[in-house]
Amino acid sequence: MTPEWMDEEAGPVVRPYALTRGRAHSSADDMDLIAMVTAVGKTPRDPADIGPEQWRILDITARATSVVDLASELDLALGVVRVLLGDLQDQGLIRVRPPAQVAPLPSERILKEVINGLRAL
């Protein structure tokens, strides 16, 4: 069977499940979209365990990059990127910094006062 081609420039089609070895979940499933990912500069124990997409992630994350920007840069589905990031994180090759905490939400009492003030206008 010959490989399926989208067009001459695109090359062969690689299904997302092939990139993740059929896995849909990883340790990075709960990783926030705006979490910042940075390569730690370590060499993998077995370079054969790292696929081309993961090498590209390590290259891109030499500078801190958000999860969603990685997905966009790689042109891969977010779920696929999370699985790949989970593998890299499990091997200690990347560091993930969660987004900074936002200010706490105002209390219900303050919101009611604002609404009442707006109604009074």
PDB file of C-alpha atoms in Angstrom:
ATOM      1  CA  MET A   1       0.000   0.000   0.000  1.00  0.00           C
ATOM      2  CA  THR A   2       1.415   3.383  -0.948  1.00  0.00           C
ATOM      3  CA  PRO A   3       1.327   6.253   1.557  1.00  0.00           C
ATOM      4  CA  GLU A   4      -1.564   8.694   1.285  1.00  0.00           C
ATOM      5  CA  TRP A   5      -0.438  12.110  -0.022  1.00  0.00           C
ATOM      6  CA  MET A   6      -2.346  15.322   0.517  1.00  0.00           C
ATOM      7  CA  ASP A   7      -0.413  17.084  -2.202  1.00  0.00           C
ATOM      8  CA  GLU A   8       3.163  17.176  -3.438  1.00  0.00           C
ATOM      9  CA  GLU A   9       4.264  19.882  -0.969  1.00  0.00           C
ATOM     10  CA  ALA A  10       2.584  18.451   2.130  1.00  0.00           C
ATOM     11  CA  GLY A  11       4.177  15.011   2.068  1.00  0.00           C
ATOM     12  CA  PRO A  12       2.647  11.882   3.550  1.00  0.00           C
ATOM     13  CA  VAL A  13      -0.231  12.132   6.009  1.00  0.00           C
ATOM     14  CA  VAL A  14       0.663  11.187   9.575  1.00  0.00           C
ATOM     15  CA  ARG A  15      -2.325  10.557  11.778  1.00  0.00           C
ATOM     16  CA  PRO A  16      -2.259  12.186  15.245  1.00  0.00           C
ATOM     17  CA  TYR A  17      -2.534   8.828  17.022  1.00  0.00           C
ATOM     18  CA  ALA A  18       0.677   7.740  15.291  1.00  0.00           C
ATOM     19  CA  LEU A  19       2.532  10.659  16.891  1.00  0.00           C
ATOM     20  CA  THR A  20       1.281   9.694  20.350  1.00  0.00           C
ATOM     21  CA  ARG A  21       1.642   5.920  19.846  1.00  0.00           C
ATOM     22  CA  GLY A  22      -2.121   5.559  20.135  1.00  0.00           C
ATOM     23  CA  ARG A  23      -2.352   7.318  23.511  1.00  0.00           C
ATOM     24  CA  ALA A  24      -4.962   9.983  24.145  1.00  0.00           C
ATOM     25  CA  HIS A  25      -3.952  10.809  27.728  1.00  0.00           C
ATOM     26  CA  SER A  26      -0.728  11.650  29.524  1.00  0.00           C
ATOM     27  CA  SER A  27       0.570  13.284  32.671  1.00  0.00           C
ATOM     28  CA  ALA A  28       0.041  16.669  30.976  1.00  0.00           C
ATOM     29  CA  ASP A  29      -3.723  16.345  30.440  1.00  0.00           C
ATOM     30  CA  ASP A  30      -4.467  19.051  32.989  1.00  0.00           C
ATOM     31  CA  MET A  31      -1.745  21.376  31.704  1.00  0.00           C
ATOM     32  CA  ASP A  32      -3.146  24.893  31.308  1.00  0.00           C
ATOM     33  CA  LEU A  33      -3.200  26.334  27.789  1.00  0.00           C
ATOM     34  CA  ILE A  34      -1.197  29.369  28.864  1.00  0.00           C
ATOM     35  CA  ALA A  35       1.303  27.449  31.001  1.00  0.00           C
ATOM     36  CA  MET A  36       4.852  28.304  29.975  1.00  0.00           C
ATOM     37  CA  VAL A  37       7.065  25.429  28.800  1.00  0.00           C
ATOM     38  CA  THR A  38      10.871  25.650  28.877  1.00  0.00           C
ATOM     39  CA  ALA A  39      13.435  23.046  27.860  1.00  0.00           C
ATOM     40  CA  VAL A  40      15.844  22.319  30.718  1.00  0.00           C
ATOM     41  CA  GLY A  41      18.776  21.572  28.407  1.00  0.00           C
ATOM     42  CA  LYS A  42      19.202  17.928  29.436  1.00  0.00           C
ATOM     43  CA  THR A  43      19.957  15.225  26.913  1.00  0.00           C
ATOM     44  CA  PRO A  44      17.409  12.404  26.768  1.00  0.00           C
ATOM     45  CA  ARG A  45      18.548   9.040  28.210  1.00  0.00           C
ATOM     46  CA  ASP A  46      17.721   7.347  24.916  1.00  0.00           C
ATOM     47  CA  PRO A  47      17.483   9.764  21.970  1.00  0.00           C
ATOM     48  CA  ALA A  48      15.582   7.094  20.015  1.00  0.00           C
ATOM     49  CA  ASP A  49      12.665   7.551  22.453  1.00  0.00           C
ATOM     50  CA  ILE A  50      12.217  11.137  21.274  1.00  0.00           C
ATOM     51  CA  GLY A  51      10.271  11.643  18.057  1.00  0.00           C
ATOM     52  CA  PRO A  52      10.867  14.440  15.535  1.00  0.00           C
ATOM     53  CA  GLU A  53       7.961  16.490  16.904  1.00  0.00           C
ATOM     54  CA  GLN A  54       9.373  16.256  20.423  1.00  0.00           C
ATOM     55  CA  TRP A  55      12.817  17.338  19.193  1.00  0.00           C
ATOM     56  CA  ARG A  56      11.087  20.315  17.598  1.00  0.00           C
ATOM     57  CA  ILE A  57       9.320  21.072  20.908  1.00  0.00           C
ATOM     58  CA  LEU A  58      12.688  21.024  22.688  1.00  0.00           C
ATOM     59  CA  ASP A  59      14.085  23.383  20.067  1.00  0.00           C
ATOM     60  CA  ILE A  60      11.137  25.803  20.287  1.00  0.00           C
ATOM     61  CA  THR A  61      11.093  25.771  24.086  1.00  0.00           C
ATOM     62  CA  ALA A  62      14.709  26.854  24.358  1.00  0.00           C
ATOM     63  CA  ARG A  63      12.807  30.083  25.017  1.00  0.00           C
ATOM     64  CA  ALA A  64       9.706  29.849  27.210  1.00  0.00           C
ATOM     65  CA  THR A  65       6.634  29.179  25.080  1.00  0.00           C
ATOM     66  CA  SER A  66       2.993  28.635  26.037  1.00  0.00           C
ATOM     67  CA  VAL A  67       1.287  25.293  25.397  1.00  0.00           C
ATOM     68  CA  VAL A  68      -1.185  26.862  22.976  1.00  0.00           C
ATOM     69  CA  ASP A  69       1.610  28.600  21.035  1.00  0.00           C
ATOM     70  CA  LEU A  70       3.426  25.267  20.744  1.00  0.00           C
ATOM     71  CA  ALA A  71       0.309  23.642  19.297  1.00  0.00           C
ATOM     72  CA  SER A  72       0.009  26.474  16.803  1.00  0.00           C
ATOM     73  CA  GLU A  73       3.698  26.426  15.870  1.00  0.00           C
ATOM     74  CA  LEU A  74       3.671  22.642  15.396  1.00  0.00           C
ATOM     75  CA  ASP A  75       0.292  22.719  13.614  1.00  0.00           C
ATOM     76  CA  LEU A  76      -0.885  19.858  15.817  1.00  0.00           C
ATOM     77  CA  ALA A  77      -4.024  19.303  17.865  1.00  0.00           C
ATOM     78  CA  LEU A  78      -3.775  20.452  21.463  1.00  0.00           C
ATOM     79  CA  GLY A  79      -4.419  16.930  22.772  1.00  0.00           C
ATOM     80  CA  VAL A  80      -1.507  15.588  20.745  1.00  0.00           C
ATOM     81  CA  VAL A  81       0.792  18.344  22.000  1.00  0.00           C
ATOM     82  CA  ARG A  82      -0.213  17.626  25.602  1.00  0.00           C
ATOM     83  CA  VAL A  83       0.660  13.942  25.200  1.00  0.00           C
ATOM     84  CA  LEU A  84       4.042  14.838  23.685  1.00  0.00           C
ATOM     85  CA  LEU A  85       4.686  17.381  26.454  1.00  0.00           C
ATOM     86  CA  GLY A  86       3.722  14.826  29.089  1.00  0.00           C
ATOM     87  CA  ASP A  87       6.332  12.424  27.747  1.00  0.00           C
ATOM     88  CA  LEU A  88       8.995  15.141  27.779  1.00  0.00           C
ATOM     89  CA  GLN A  89       7.992  16.224  31.279  1.00  0.00           C
ATOM     90  CA  ASP A  90       8.097  12.631  32.566  1.00  0.00           C
ATOM     91  CA  GLN A  91      11.678  12.383  31.254  1.00  0.00           C
ATOM     92  CA  GLY A  92      12.644  15.633  32.947  1.00  0.00           C
ATOM     93  CA  LEU A  93      13.431  17.375  29.652  1.00  0.00           C
ATOM     94  CA  ILE A  94      11.043  20.305  30.082  1.00  0.00           C
ATOM     95  CA  ARG A  95       9.822  22.481  32.928  1.00  0.00           C
ATOM     96  CA  VAL A  96       6.228  23.701  32.976  1.00  0.00           C
ATOM     97  CA  ARG A  97       5.383  26.879  34.842  1.00  0.00           C
ATOM     98  CA  PRO A  98       1.660  27.324  35.503  1.00  0.00           C
ATOM     99  CA  PRO A  99       0.149  30.712  34.709  1.00  0.00           C
ATOM    100  CA  ALA A 100       0.404  33.387  37.372  1.00  0.00           C
ATOM    101  CA  GLN A 101      -2.526  33.573  39.746  1.00  0.00           C
ATOM    102  CA  VAL A 102      -4.942  36.345  38.938  1.00  0.00           C
ATOM    103  CA  ALA A 103      -6.323  38.632  41.591  1.00  0.00           C
ATOM    104  CA  PRO A 104      -9.131  37.095  43.638  1.00  0.00           C
ATOM    105  CA  LEU A 105     -12.642  37.737  42.403  1.00  0.00           C
ATOM    106  CA  PRO A 106     -14.564  40.469  44.200  1.00  0.00           C
ATOM    107  CA  SER A 107     -17.084  39.383  46.778  1.00  0.00           C
ATOM    108  CA  GLU A 108     -20.770  39.070  45.954  1.00  0.00           C
ATOM    109  CA  ARG A 109     -21.511  42.058  48.207  1.00  0.00           C
ATOM    110  CA  ILE A 110     -19.224  44.347  46.185  1.00  0.00           C
ATOM    111  CA  LEU A 111     -20.751  43.181  42.896  1.00  0.00           C
ATOM    112  CA  LYS A 112     -24.258  43.885  44.198  1.00  0.00           C
ATOM    113  CA  GLU A 113     -23.177  47.378  45.283  1.00  0.00           C
ATOM    114  CA  VAL A 114     -21.785  48.053  41.788  1.00  0.00           C
ATOM    115  CA  ILE A 115     -25.015  46.819  40.155  1.00  0.00           C
ATOM    116  CA  ASN A 116     -27.112  48.977  42.512  1.00  0.00           C
ATOM    117  CA  GLY A 117     -24.879  51.971  41.776  1.00  0.00           C
ATOM    118  CA  LEU A 118     -25.277  51.471  38.030  1.00  0.00           C
ATOM    119  CA  ARG A 119     -29.048  51.172  38.351  1.00  0.00           C
ATOM    120  CA  ALA A 120     -29.114  54.443  40.308  1.00  0.00           C
ATOM    121  CA  LEU A 121     -27.554  56.274  37.370  1.00  0.00           C
TER     122      LEU A 121
END
